[in-house]
Each structure stands twice: as structure tokens, then as C-alpha cells.
Coordinates of C-alpha atoms in Angstrom, one line a residue:
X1 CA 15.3 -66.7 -1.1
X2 CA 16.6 -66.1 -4.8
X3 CA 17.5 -62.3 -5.1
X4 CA 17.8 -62.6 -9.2
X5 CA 14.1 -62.5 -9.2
X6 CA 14.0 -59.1 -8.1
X7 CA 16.4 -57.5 -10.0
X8 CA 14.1 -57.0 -12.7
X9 CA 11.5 -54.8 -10.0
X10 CA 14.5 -53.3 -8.5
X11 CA 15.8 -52.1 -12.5
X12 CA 12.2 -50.9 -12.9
X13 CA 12.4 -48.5 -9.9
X14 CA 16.0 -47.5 -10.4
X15 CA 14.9 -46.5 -13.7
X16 CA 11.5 -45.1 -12.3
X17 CA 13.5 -43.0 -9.7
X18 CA 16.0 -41.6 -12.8
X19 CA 13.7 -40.9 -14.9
X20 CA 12.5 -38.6 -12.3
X21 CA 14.6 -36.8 -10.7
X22 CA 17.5 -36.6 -13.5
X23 CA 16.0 -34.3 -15.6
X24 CA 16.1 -31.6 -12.3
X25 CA 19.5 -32.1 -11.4
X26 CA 20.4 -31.8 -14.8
X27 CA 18.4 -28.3 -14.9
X28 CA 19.7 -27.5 -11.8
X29 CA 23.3 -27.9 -12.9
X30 CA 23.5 -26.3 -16.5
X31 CA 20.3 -23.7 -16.0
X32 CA 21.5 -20.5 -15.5
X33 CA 21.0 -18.6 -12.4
X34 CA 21.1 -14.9 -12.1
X35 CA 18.8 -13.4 -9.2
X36 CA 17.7 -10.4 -9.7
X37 CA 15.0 -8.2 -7.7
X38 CA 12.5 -8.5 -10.3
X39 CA 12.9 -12.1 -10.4
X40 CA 12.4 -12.7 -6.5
X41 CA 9.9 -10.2 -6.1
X42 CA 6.3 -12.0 -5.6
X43 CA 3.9 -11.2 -8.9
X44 CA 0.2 -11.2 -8.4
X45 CA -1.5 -9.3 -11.4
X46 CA 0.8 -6.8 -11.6
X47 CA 1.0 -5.7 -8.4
X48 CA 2.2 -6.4 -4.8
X49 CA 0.2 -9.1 -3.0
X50 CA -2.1 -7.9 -0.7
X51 CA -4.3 -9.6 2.2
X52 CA -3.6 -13.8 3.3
X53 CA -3.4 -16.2 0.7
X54 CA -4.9 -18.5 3.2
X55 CA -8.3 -16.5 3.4
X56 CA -11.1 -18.9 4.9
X57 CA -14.4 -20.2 2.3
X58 CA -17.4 -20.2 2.9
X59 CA -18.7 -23.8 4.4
X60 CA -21.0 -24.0 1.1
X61 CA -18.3 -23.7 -1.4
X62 CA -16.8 -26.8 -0.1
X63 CA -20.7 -28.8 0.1
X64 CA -21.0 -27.4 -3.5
X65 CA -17.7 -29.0 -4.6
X66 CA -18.2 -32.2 -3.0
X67 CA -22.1 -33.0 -4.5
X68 CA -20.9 -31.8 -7.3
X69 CA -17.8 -34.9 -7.6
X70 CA -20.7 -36.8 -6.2
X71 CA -22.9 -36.3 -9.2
X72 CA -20.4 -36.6 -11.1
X73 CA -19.3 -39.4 -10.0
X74 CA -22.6 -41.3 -10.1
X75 CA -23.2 -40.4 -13.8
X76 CA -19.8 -41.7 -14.8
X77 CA -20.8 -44.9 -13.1
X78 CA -24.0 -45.2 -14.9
X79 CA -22.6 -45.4 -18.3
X80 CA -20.8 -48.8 -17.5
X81 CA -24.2 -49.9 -15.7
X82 CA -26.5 -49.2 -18.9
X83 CA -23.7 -51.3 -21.1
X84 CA -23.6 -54.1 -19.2
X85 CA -27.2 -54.0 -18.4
X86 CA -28.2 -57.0 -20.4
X87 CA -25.4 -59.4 -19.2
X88 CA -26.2 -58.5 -15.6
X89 CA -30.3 -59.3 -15.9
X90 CA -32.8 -57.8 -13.5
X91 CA -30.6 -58.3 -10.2
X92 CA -28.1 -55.4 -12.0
X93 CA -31.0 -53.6 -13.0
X94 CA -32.8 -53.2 -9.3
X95 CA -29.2 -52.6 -7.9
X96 CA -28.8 -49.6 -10.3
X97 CA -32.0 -48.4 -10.2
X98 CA -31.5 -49.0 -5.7
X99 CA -28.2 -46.5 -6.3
X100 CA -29.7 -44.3 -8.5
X101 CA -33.4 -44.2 -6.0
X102 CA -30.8 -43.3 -3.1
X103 CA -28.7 -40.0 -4.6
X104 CA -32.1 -38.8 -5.8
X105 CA -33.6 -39.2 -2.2
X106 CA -30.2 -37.4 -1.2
X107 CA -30.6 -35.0 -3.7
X108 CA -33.9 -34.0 -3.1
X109 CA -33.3 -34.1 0.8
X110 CA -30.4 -31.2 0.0
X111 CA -32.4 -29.0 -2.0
X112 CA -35.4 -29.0 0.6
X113 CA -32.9 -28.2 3.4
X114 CA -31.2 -25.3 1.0
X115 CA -28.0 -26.7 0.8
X116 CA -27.9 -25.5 -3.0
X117 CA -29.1 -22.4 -2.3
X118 CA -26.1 -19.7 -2.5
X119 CA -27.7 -16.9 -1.2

């Protein structure tokens, strides 16, 4: 096993790993640091924190935020899809139009069951 052939991943991490964290020791070491009271008091809006900061959601905002990178998601995969859409024939086509069929069966099957509905 020839180690010179790694040198050149091992200079990429070193470099990686510097460029990194040297910039934070180097504000760690010449930054001034004067605590005061204001400084380690917590801020919220003006005013003392009040309640957990770890409050529980509501199960829907969670459904919401997942169809909605869903949706998402399948319109950024579209664009691609109508691009290539004359290289990859009528097979590409019917396995677009197959993905496309299946979220609007899912999408339809959510708003029946009201899992877009807020109330």
C-alpha cells in the first residue's frame, strides 16, 4: 500500500478541518469578552421569557409540512421530466404520468379524509 496517494485527500481534509474551525479559535482568542448582566440575560421581545420553549404542535402542523415538501417535491421533479420528455419516448411519459396519477389519488384521498382541513 503506497501512502503518497493519499496525501493529497488527507491535505484536502486538513485544509477542510482549518478552514473550519480556525476562524473560531481565532475569535475566541482576540474577541473581547466582558459579561455583563444585560448580556447574559435571555431576550425574547423585550421581555422575560415566559412558558416552555419546547411547547407541543398540533399533529396537523407537522402533516401540513410534510405534504407540503411532498408537493413540492414532486413539482420540482416534473420540470426535469417535461425536458427530457422527448428523449425518454412514451415509456418516460406513462412513468410520469403513473407518478403524477399516484400523488393526485393521494391528494385527493387526504382532502376527503380532512387532513387539509385546519379547523
Amino acid at each position: 500500500m503506497n501512502i503518497e496517494q493519499y496525501l493529497p485527500v488527507l491535505l484536502f481534509i486538513l485544509v477542510g478541518i482549518s478552514v473550519g474551525v480556525m476562524p473560531q479559535v481565532i475569535g475566541y482568542i482576540l474577541g473581547p469578552n466582558r459579561p455583563d448582566a444585560a448580556k447574559n440575560s435571555p431576550y425574547e421581545c423585550g421581555f422575560e421569557a415566559f412558558g416552555d420553549a419546547r411547547m407541543k404542535f398540533d399533529v396537523r402542523y407537522y402533516l401540513i409540512a410534510i405534504l407540503f415538501i411532498l408537493f413540492d417535491l414532486e413539482t420540482a421533479l416534473l420540470f426535469p421530466w417535461a425536458i427530457a420528455l422527448k428523449e425518454l419516448g412514451l415509456v418516460g411519459f406513462l412513468v410520469g404520468l403513473e407518478i403524477v396519477t399516484i400523488l393526485t389519488i393521494g391528494f385527493v384521498y387526504m382532502w376527503i379524509k380532512g387532513a387539509l382541513d385546519w379547523e
